[in-house]
Short mmCIF file of C-alpha atoms and ligand atoms in Angstrom, two decimals:
data_model
loop_
_atom_site.label_atom_id
_atom_site.label_comp_id
_atom_site.label_asym_id
_atom_site.label_seq_id
_atom_site.Cartn_x
_atom_site.Cartn_y
_atom_site.Cartn_z
CA MET A 22 -12.09 -17.46 -11.01
CA GLN A 23 -12.11 -14.74 -13.74
CA ASN A 24 -15.29 -16.21 -15.05
CA GLN A 25 -16.79 -16.37 -11.66
CA LEU A 26 -15.92 -12.58 -10.87
CA LYS A 27 -17.38 -11.71 -14.38
CA GLU A 28 -20.86 -13.66 -13.39
CA VAL A 29 -20.78 -11.72 -9.98
CA SER A 30 -20.02 -8.47 -11.25
CA GLU A 31 -22.96 -8.88 -13.64
CA ALA A 32 -25.26 -9.48 -10.87
CA TYR A 33 -24.22 -6.04 -9.45
CA GLN A 34 -24.00 -4.36 -13.06
CA TYR A 35 -26.44 -1.53 -12.07
CA LEU A 36 -23.81 -0.30 -9.67
CA GLY A 37 -21.90 0.94 -12.63
CA ASP A 38 -19.06 -0.25 -14.95
CA ILE A 39 -16.68 -2.61 -13.14
CA LYS A 40 -13.24 -1.38 -13.61
CA SER A 41 -11.26 -3.76 -11.50
CA CYS A 42 -11.63 -6.25 -8.78
CA GLU A 43 -8.71 -7.37 -6.70
CA LEU A 44 -7.98 -9.32 -3.61
CA TYR A 45 -8.03 -7.15 -0.38
CA GLY A 46 -7.50 -6.97 3.30
CA ASN A 47 -5.98 -9.44 5.80
CA GLY A 48 -9.13 -11.57 7.07
CA HIS A 49 -8.55 -15.30 7.72
CA ILE A 50 -12.27 -16.07 6.76
CA ASN A 51 -13.96 -14.66 3.82
CA THR A 52 -12.35 -13.95 0.54
CA THR A 53 -12.60 -10.11 0.12
CA TYR A 54 -12.17 -8.04 -3.07
CA LEU A 55 -11.99 -4.48 -3.49
CA MET A 56 -14.40 -3.63 -6.45
CA VAL A 57 -13.83 -0.20 -8.48
CA TYR A 58 -16.70 0.84 -10.59
CA LYS A 59 -17.63 3.92 -12.56
CA THR A 60 -21.27 5.25 -11.92
CA THR A 61 -23.51 6.29 -14.54
CA THR A 62 -22.60 9.75 -13.80
CA GLY A 63 -19.07 8.99 -14.43
CA GLU A 64 -17.90 9.06 -10.85
CA GLU A 65 -15.32 6.27 -9.69
CA LYS A 66 -16.58 4.37 -6.47
CA LYS A 67 -15.57 1.50 -4.51
CA ALA A 68 -17.19 -1.30 -2.91
CA ILE A 69 -16.19 -4.47 -0.93
CA LEU A 70 -17.19 -7.64 -2.64
CA GLN A 71 -16.99 -10.81 -0.60
CA LYS A 72 -17.16 -14.59 -1.35
CA MET A 73 -18.74 -15.99 2.01
CA ASN A 74 -16.99 -18.85 3.58
CA THR A 75 -19.74 -21.32 3.53
CA ASP A 76 -17.60 -24.00 4.91
CA ILE A 77 -17.44 -22.04 8.03
CA PHE A 78 -20.85 -20.41 7.83
CA LYS A 79 -23.15 -23.14 7.18
CA ASN A 80 -26.23 -21.27 6.96
CA PRO A 81 -25.43 -17.97 4.79
CA LYS A 82 -29.05 -17.31 4.44
CA GLU A 83 -29.39 -17.00 8.21
CA LEU A 84 -26.13 -15.11 8.45
CA MET A 85 -27.32 -12.45 6.07
CA GLU A 86 -30.60 -11.98 8.06
CA ASN A 87 -28.73 -11.40 11.11
CA ILE A 88 -26.45 -8.87 9.20
CA ILE A 89 -29.41 -7.06 7.49
CA GLY A 90 -31.07 -6.91 10.77
CA VAL A 91 -28.08 -5.33 12.69
CA THR A 92 -27.12 -3.06 9.99
CA SER A 93 -30.43 -1.70 9.77
CA TYR A 94 -30.82 -1.20 13.32
CA LEU A 95 -27.41 0.53 13.68
CA ARG A 96 -28.37 2.61 10.49
CA GLU A 97 -31.30 4.02 12.31
CA LYS A 98 -29.70 4.72 15.74
CA ILE A 99 -26.70 6.63 13.68
CA ILE A 100 -29.39 8.81 11.79
CA GLU A 101 -30.90 9.65 15.13
CA ARG A 102 -27.81 10.66 16.45
CA GLY A 103 -26.89 12.76 13.32
CA GLY A 104 -24.23 10.56 12.16
CA ASP A 105 -23.35 9.45 8.46
CA PRO A 106 -24.73 5.84 8.26
CA GLU A 107 -22.84 5.31 4.95
CA ARG A 108 -19.57 5.78 6.85
CA GLU A 109 -20.59 4.62 10.44
CA THR A 110 -22.11 0.97 9.68
CA LEU A 111 -21.74 -1.54 7.04
CA HIS A 112 -24.40 -1.37 4.42
CA VAL A 113 -25.33 -4.31 2.13
CA ARG A 114 -25.95 -3.34 -1.23
CA LYS A 115 -28.52 -5.24 -3.11
CA THR A 116 -28.19 -7.34 -6.36
CA SER A 117 -29.70 -5.99 -9.50
CA SER A 118 -32.75 -8.38 -8.79
CA GLY A 119 -33.04 -6.72 -5.22
CA ASP A 120 -31.66 -9.65 -3.01
CA ASP A 121 -29.21 -9.24 -0.30
CA TYR A 122 -26.79 -11.72 -1.72
CA PHE A 123 -25.83 -13.40 -5.11
CA ILE A 124 -25.53 -17.02 -5.46
CA ASP A 125 -23.45 -18.15 -8.70
CA SER A 126 -23.65 -21.01 -10.95
CA LYS A 127 -21.13 -23.03 -8.79
CA GLY A 128 -23.33 -22.31 -5.74
CA ASP A 129 -20.88 -19.84 -4.07
CA TYR A 130 -22.41 -16.92 -1.97
CA TRP A 131 -21.54 -13.39 -2.52
CA ARG A 132 -22.29 -10.07 -1.03
CA VAL A 133 -21.65 -6.14 -1.54
CA TYR A 134 -20.74 -3.87 1.22
CA ASN A 135 -20.20 -0.03 0.98
CA PHE A 136 -16.69 0.70 1.03
CA VAL A 137 -15.90 3.10 4.13
CA GLU A 138 -14.05 5.71 2.65
CA GLY A 139 -11.33 7.89 4.29
CA ALA A 140 -10.70 5.27 6.96
CA THR A 141 -8.12 2.40 7.42
CA CYS A 142 -8.00 -1.04 8.97
CA TYR A 143 -4.63 -1.61 11.20
CA ASP A 144 -3.19 -4.85 11.73
CA LYS A 145 -0.80 -3.54 14.33
CA VAL A 146 -1.49 -0.71 17.01
CA GLU A 147 0.25 2.34 15.74
CA THR A 148 -0.77 4.89 18.45
CA GLU A 149 -2.05 4.28 21.83
CA GLU A 150 -4.74 6.73 20.96
CA ASP A 151 -5.87 4.73 18.17
CA PHE A 152 -6.12 1.75 20.30
CA TYR A 153 -8.21 3.68 22.87
CA GLN A 154 -10.47 4.93 20.16
CA SER A 155 -11.12 1.42 18.77
CA ALA A 156 -12.02 0.26 22.49
CA LEU A 157 -14.61 3.11 22.67
CA ALA A 158 -15.71 2.12 19.46
CA PHE A 159 -16.36 -1.62 20.30
CA GLY A 160 -17.63 -0.76 23.78
CA ASN A 161 -20.01 1.66 22.19
CA PHE A 162 -21.02 -0.94 19.64
CA GLN A 163 -21.89 -3.46 22.39
CA SER A 164 -23.89 -0.69 24.24
CA LEU A 165 -25.71 0.43 20.85
CA LEU A 166 -26.95 -3.20 20.40
CA ALA A 167 -27.98 -3.50 24.39
CA GLU A 168 -31.53 -3.55 23.29
CA TYR A 169 -31.38 -5.35 20.11
CA LYS A 170 -33.68 -8.41 20.42
CA ALA A 171 -31.08 -11.13 20.73
CA LYS A 172 -33.81 -13.83 20.07
CA THR A 173 -34.01 -12.80 16.61
CA LEU A 174 -30.08 -13.54 16.00
CA HIS A 175 -29.36 -16.86 14.52
CA GLU A 176 -26.24 -18.60 16.06
CA THR A 177 -23.85 -18.33 12.87
CA ILE A 178 -21.35 -20.56 14.39
CA PRO A 179 -22.70 -22.84 17.28
CA GLN A 180 -20.65 -22.38 20.39
CA PHE A 181 -18.37 -20.11 18.76
CA HIS A 182 -16.54 -18.98 22.23
CA ASP A 183 -17.50 -22.07 24.21
CA THR A 184 -14.00 -22.69 25.34
CA ARG A 185 -14.79 -26.09 26.71
CA LYS A 186 -16.22 -27.11 23.32
CA ARG A 187 -12.76 -25.67 21.77
CA PHE A 188 -10.71 -27.78 24.20
CA ASN A 189 -12.93 -31.02 23.40
CA ASP A 190 -12.42 -30.15 19.67
CA LEU A 191 -8.65 -30.02 19.87
CA LYS A 192 -8.61 -33.34 21.96
CA LYS A 193 -10.39 -34.70 19.06
CA SER A 194 -8.08 -33.32 16.61
CA ILE A 195 -5.12 -34.85 18.43
CA GLU A 196 -6.96 -38.21 18.62
CA GLU A 197 -7.62 -38.14 14.64
CA ASN A 198 -4.20 -36.81 13.76
CA ALA A 199 -5.41 -36.08 10.29
CA SER A 200 -2.17 -34.47 9.14
CA GLY A 201 0.25 -36.81 10.99
CA ARG A 202 1.59 -33.55 12.82
CA VAL A 203 0.67 -34.48 16.26
CA ALA A 204 4.26 -35.92 17.18
CA GLU A 205 5.66 -32.58 16.08
CA VAL A 206 3.54 -30.37 18.44
CA GLN A 207 3.70 -32.12 21.88
CA GLU A 208 4.93 -29.01 23.78
CA GLU A 209 1.96 -27.14 22.16
CA ILE A 210 -0.48 -29.91 23.23
CA LYS A 211 0.85 -30.03 26.68
CA PHE A 212 0.61 -26.33 27.18
CA ALA A 213 -3.07 -26.36 26.03
CA LEU A 214 -4.15 -29.47 28.09
CA GLU A 215 -2.50 -28.31 31.28
CA ARG A 216 -4.86 -25.32 31.34
CA GLU A 217 -8.11 -27.52 31.10
CA LYS A 218 -9.60 -25.97 34.31
CA ASP A 219 -9.60 -22.54 32.56
CA ALA A 220 -11.89 -23.71 29.67
CA ASP A 221 -14.76 -24.14 32.08
CA VAL A 222 -14.71 -20.76 34.04
CA PHE A 223 -17.01 -18.89 31.86
CA GLY A 224 -19.21 -21.90 31.20
CA THR A 225 -19.57 -22.30 34.74
CA LEU A 226 -20.49 -18.89 35.70
CA LEU A 227 -22.85 -18.65 32.76
CA ALA A 228 -24.74 -21.64 34.04
CA GLU A 229 -24.85 -20.22 37.65
CA ASN A 230 -26.41 -17.03 36.19
CA LYS A 231 -23.61 -15.20 37.50
CA ILE A 232 -22.69 -13.36 34.10
CA PRO A 233 -25.16 -12.18 31.52
CA LEU A 234 -25.52 -13.07 27.90
CA ARG A 235 -25.42 -9.92 25.69
CA VAL A 236 -25.32 -9.19 22.05
CA THR A 237 -21.77 -9.16 21.14
CA HIS A 238 -19.41 -8.68 18.13
CA ASN A 239 -17.41 -11.74 18.97
CA ASP A 240 -14.37 -10.80 16.66
CA THR A 241 -13.06 -7.57 17.96
CA LYS A 242 -9.58 -7.74 16.70
CA LEU A 243 -8.19 -4.41 15.60
CA ASN A 244 -8.59 -4.89 11.80
CA ASN A 245 -12.27 -5.36 12.26
CA ILE A 246 -12.53 -1.49 12.97
CA MET A 247 -12.19 1.21 10.57
CA ILE A 248 -10.27 4.37 12.15
CA ASP A 249 -11.18 7.48 10.40
CA ASP A 250 -8.15 8.97 8.65
CA GLU A 251 -8.66 12.66 9.79
CA THR A 252 -10.64 12.43 13.14
CA ARG A 253 -8.66 9.18 14.21
CA ARG A 254 -12.10 8.07 15.77
CA GLY A 255 -13.12 4.28 15.51
CA ILE A 256 -15.63 5.11 12.80
CA CYS A 257 -17.03 1.70 11.65
CA VAL A 258 -17.25 -1.83 13.29
CA ILE A 259 -16.83 -4.32 10.48
CA ASP A 260 -17.09 -7.99 10.15
CA LEU A 261 -20.51 -8.54 11.70
CA ASP A 262 -20.63 -12.29 10.68
CA THR A 263 -20.36 -13.45 14.34
CA VAL A 264 -22.64 -10.71 15.92
CA MET A 265 -24.59 -12.96 18.22
CA PRO A 266 -25.41 -13.56 21.96
CA GLY A 267 -21.99 -13.69 23.69
CA LEU A 268 -19.92 -12.34 26.78
CA ALA A 269 -18.83 -8.81 27.21
CA MET A 270 -15.30 -10.24 28.62
CA ASN A 271 -14.68 -12.17 25.33
CA ASP A 272 -15.23 -9.01 23.21
CA PHE A 273 -12.75 -7.16 25.50
CA GLY A 274 -10.44 -10.11 25.51
CA ASP A 275 -10.02 -10.78 21.73
CA ALA A 276 -9.20 -7.06 21.28
CA ILE A 277 -6.25 -7.58 23.89
CA ARG A 278 -5.11 -10.83 22.60
CA PHE A 279 -4.70 -9.40 19.21
CA GLY A 280 -3.99 -5.59 20.08
CA ALA A 281 -1.86 -5.57 23.15
CA ASN A 282 0.28 -8.02 21.94
CA THR A 283 3.88 -6.56 21.61
CA ALA A 284 4.22 -8.86 18.59
CA MET A 285 2.01 -9.73 15.68
CA GLU A 286 -0.59 -12.60 15.74
CA ASP A 287 1.89 -14.99 13.90
CA GLU A 288 5.42 -13.59 15.05
CA THR A 289 7.85 -16.56 15.06
CA ASP A 290 10.32 -14.97 17.53
CA LEU A 291 8.31 -15.68 20.60
CA SER A 292 10.92 -13.41 22.57
CA LYS A 293 8.88 -10.50 21.17
CA VAL A 294 5.54 -11.50 22.24
CA SER A 295 4.39 -10.06 25.65
CA LEU A 296 1.23 -8.29 26.94
CA ASP A 297 1.81 -4.51 26.81
CA LEU A 298 0.21 -3.47 30.30
CA SER A 299 -0.17 0.11 29.01
CA LEU A 300 -2.10 -0.85 26.14
CA PHE A 301 -3.98 -3.24 28.17
CA GLU A 302 -5.05 -0.47 30.57
CA ILE A 303 -5.80 2.08 27.70
CA TYR A 304 -8.17 -0.48 26.03
CA ALA A 305 -9.93 -1.13 29.32
CA LYS A 306 -10.72 2.44 30.00
CA GLY A 307 -11.96 2.99 26.45
CA PHE A 308 -14.05 -0.24 26.53
CA LEU A 309 -15.43 0.70 29.76
CA GLU A 310 -16.25 4.22 28.70
CA GLY A 311 -17.74 2.82 25.35
CA CYS A 312 -20.03 0.45 27.48
CA LYS A 313 -21.42 3.32 29.16
CA GLY A 314 -21.85 1.89 32.69
CA SER A 315 -23.77 -1.05 31.51
CA LEU A 316 -21.26 -3.91 32.52
CA THR A 317 -21.82 -5.71 35.99
CA GLN A 318 -19.20 -5.47 38.66
CA LYS A 319 -18.39 -9.18 37.97
CA GLU A 320 -18.11 -8.64 34.38
CA ILE A 321 -15.53 -5.91 34.91
CA GLU A 322 -13.63 -7.99 37.45
CA LEU A 323 -13.62 -10.72 34.80
CA LEU A 324 -11.77 -8.68 32.00
CA PRO A 325 -8.44 -10.07 32.69
CA MET A 326 -9.83 -13.65 32.45
CA GLY A 327 -11.55 -12.55 29.24
CA ALA A 328 -8.09 -11.68 27.86
CA LYS A 329 -6.47 -15.00 28.95
CA MET A 330 -9.46 -16.84 27.74
CA MET A 331 -9.60 -15.59 24.28
CA THR A 332 -5.85 -15.95 23.85
CA TYR A 333 -5.85 -19.34 25.24
CA GLU A 334 -9.12 -20.49 23.04
CA CYS A 335 -7.69 -18.86 19.93
CA GLY A 336 -4.23 -20.74 20.47
CA MET A 337 -6.17 -23.96 20.75
CA ARG A 338 -8.12 -23.02 17.51
CA PHE A 339 -5.02 -22.42 15.66
CA LEU A 340 -3.44 -25.43 16.96
CA ALA A 341 -6.22 -27.80 16.06
CA ASP A 342 -6.52 -26.50 12.48
CA HIS A 343 -2.73 -27.11 12.28
CA ILE A 344 -3.23 -30.69 13.39
CA ASP A 345 -6.42 -30.91 11.08
CA GLY A 346 -4.46 -29.88 8.14
CA ASP A 347 -5.27 -26.32 7.82
CA HIS A 348 -8.82 -26.16 6.53
CA TYR A 349 -10.19 -23.14 8.78
CA PHE A 350 -7.89 -20.27 8.84
CA LYS A 351 -6.39 -19.03 5.67
CA ILE A 352 -2.63 -19.64 5.81
CA HIS A 353 0.08 -17.88 3.89
CA ARG A 354 3.13 -20.00 4.74
CA LYS A 355 4.08 -23.60 5.86
CA ASN A 356 2.96 -24.09 9.56
CA HIS A 357 1.41 -20.75 9.76
CA ASN A 358 -1.17 -22.14 12.12
CA LEU A 359 1.38 -23.51 14.31
CA ASP A 360 3.31 -20.05 14.45
CA ARG A 361 0.01 -18.40 15.46
CA ALA A 362 -0.99 -21.03 17.86
CA ARG A 363 2.89 -20.76 19.63
CA CYS A 364 2.41 -16.99 19.60
CA GLN A 365 -1.10 -17.05 21.39
CA PHE A 366 0.54 -19.67 24.07
CA ALA A 367 3.29 -17.35 24.58
CA LEU A 368 0.98 -14.70 25.09
CA VAL A 369 -1.02 -16.63 27.61
CA ALA A 370 2.21 -17.50 29.38
CA ASP A 371 3.09 -13.80 29.67
CA MET A 372 -0.49 -12.97 31.00
CA GLU A 373 0.01 -15.37 33.76
CA LYS A 374 3.04 -13.74 34.79
CA LYS A 375 1.62 -10.38 34.82
CA TRP A 376 -1.81 -11.56 36.14
CA ASP A 377 -1.82 -9.56 39.60
CA GLU A 378 -0.98 -6.29 37.69
CA MET A 379 -3.70 -6.89 35.06
CA LYS A 380 -6.13 -7.41 37.91
CA LYS A 381 -4.92 -4.32 39.89
CA ILE A 382 -5.23 -2.41 36.50
CA ILE A 383 -8.92 -3.17 36.54
CA GLU A 384 -9.42 -2.83 40.14
CA ARG A 385 -8.17 0.87 39.70
CA LEU A 386 -10.44 1.59 36.97
CA GLN A 387 -13.31 -0.09 38.71
CA ASN A 388 -12.74 2.24 41.51
CA LYS A 389 -12.50 5.60 39.74
P1 ADP B 413 -12.90 -11.57 7.13
O1 ADP B 413 -14.15 -12.34 7.87
O2 ADP B 413 -12.15 -12.66 6.27
O3 ADP B 413 -12.00 -11.04 8.13
P2 ADP B 413 -13.54 -8.82 6.94
O4 ADP B 413 -15.05 -8.60 6.74
O5 ADP B 413 -13.08 -8.61 8.00
O6 ADP B 413 -13.37 -10.42 6.38
O7 ADP B 413 -12.92 -8.01 5.78
C1 ADP B 413 -11.34 -8.37 5.45
C2 ADP B 413 -11.00 -7.04 5.34
O8 ADP B 413 -11.23 -6.22 4.41
C3 ADP B 413 -11.04 -6.02 6.52
O9 ADP B 413 -10.01 -6.46 7.52
C4 ADP B 413 -10.70 -4.68 5.95
O10 ADP B 413 -9.39 -4.30 5.80
C5 ADP B 413 -11.51 -4.88 4.59
N1 ADP B 413 -12.76 -4.56 4.61
C6 ADP B 413 -14.07 -5.24 4.77
N2 ADP B 413 -15.03 -4.46 4.74
C7 ADP B 413 -14.87 -3.07 4.52
C8 ADP B 413 -15.62 -2.02 4.10
N3 ADP B 413 -16.84 -2.00 4.07
N4 ADP B 413 -14.91 -0.90 3.66
C9 ADP B 413 -13.36 -1.18 3.61
N5 ADP B 413 -12.76 -2.14 4.11
C10 ADP B 413 -13.28 -3.12 4.26
C1 GN1 B 414 -10.75 -15.01 12.29
O1 GN1 B 414 -12.43 -13.45 10.14
P1 GN1 B 414 -11.19 -12.74 11.01
O2 GN1 B 414 -9.97 -12.86 10.33
O3 GN1 B 414 -11.64 -11.35 11.30
C2 GN1 B 414 -11.77 -15.79 13.25
C3 GN1 B 414 -11.96 -15.17 14.74
C4 GN1 B 414 -10.30 -15.37 15.30
C5 GN1 B 414 -9.33 -14.60 14.15
C6 GN1 B 414 -7.86 -14.68 14.71
C7 GN1 B 414 -15.35 -16.48 12.06
O4 GN1 B 414 -11.24 -13.64 12.33
O5 GN1 B 414 -12.42 -15.98 15.55
O6 GN1 B 414 -10.06 -14.78 16.55
O7 GN1 B 414 -9.56 -15.11 13.03
N1 GN1 B 414 -13.14 -15.50 12.83
C8 GN1 B 414 -14.05 -16.60 12.52
O8 GN1 B 414 -7.13 -13.80 13.94
O9 GN1 B 414 -13.54 -17.81 12.98
MG1 MG B 415 -12.12 -9.64 9.62
#
């Protein structure tokens, strides 16, 4: 690994003298490093170095084309509005030879981003205001990209939020039972299979043209947004690997799944897991404001379903990965994916209990 990092740092040597490169952040997919370097003028600077996960993103060239396209577009919009593009969007740093990424001698793909200074990614909501600001920012991200040419975007992970596909994938994992764990997770399997009809809700509405495809982020958890340490605004949306055509309700829903849970995503004490209705309302308000009136009545009405759908889908993905033997999400302890799946399903169950209240909150906001 040291040799590999040395080779990569040489590819970016023009940035300056690399002082350190340490693992960083809590993402489940890429391998992220904080790189500290000294510029030729002696200034100490930071950058984010990432080894892209090419098992998951099978076409890193297309993935980087998406990211360059989206970040260049956002950059112009931010400049038009008098903002600071270095802090308000990701910016891919080129290699010494002018490429957007580096392929090392092992065939691994690397990229470097500007480090967003003076801002923090949170793994748990600390204040309601922060959560509201993150909702505004994710809503705004969607409205900023409303006119982006969706056709130019590659599908970086096919059928990423096709819940029916995720359901079928889970069934396949159960049949294959690669890790021999199926017998131990019967209760979780039952929970997922019992809700099969939910898996088709959005797919059916899409097929009937009742909801639109938009350019969405598709991975809107709280630690994919940077909150400015001073202004407390959601300053920069990060983790753009899954920006592609998707559903507004899913961007809303994934943020609720992660941020409006009273517990962490991998909490093992399920009595701590529940939907915080007050956070649900605050996020819905911020998201609608950020989307600036662009959502249809149907989309707004379906926001509670987005929250339930993303939680159910994510639970199935964690469970399938546990059954497969933990190849997709990074794990940090035994049964980590199972703990995550249980937690998602406990949250789904709580949403089902609070369903009428969730719907009433959205109706109230809709009629304001
Ligand atoms: P993953 O796909 O694995 O989730 P991310 O792109 O979300 O990877 O990065 C993982 C973490 O690294 C983020 O949650 C954040 O804490 C940190 N991070 C990523 N990009 C930046 C950046 N440009 N500036 C500061 N921190 C960043
Ligand atoms: C992954 O990359 P990260 O950690 O921000 C995953 C999301 C899941 C999330 C669950 C590309 O997000 O879809 O909702 O974990 N990203 C990918 O925490 O699969
Ligand atoms: Mg991330």
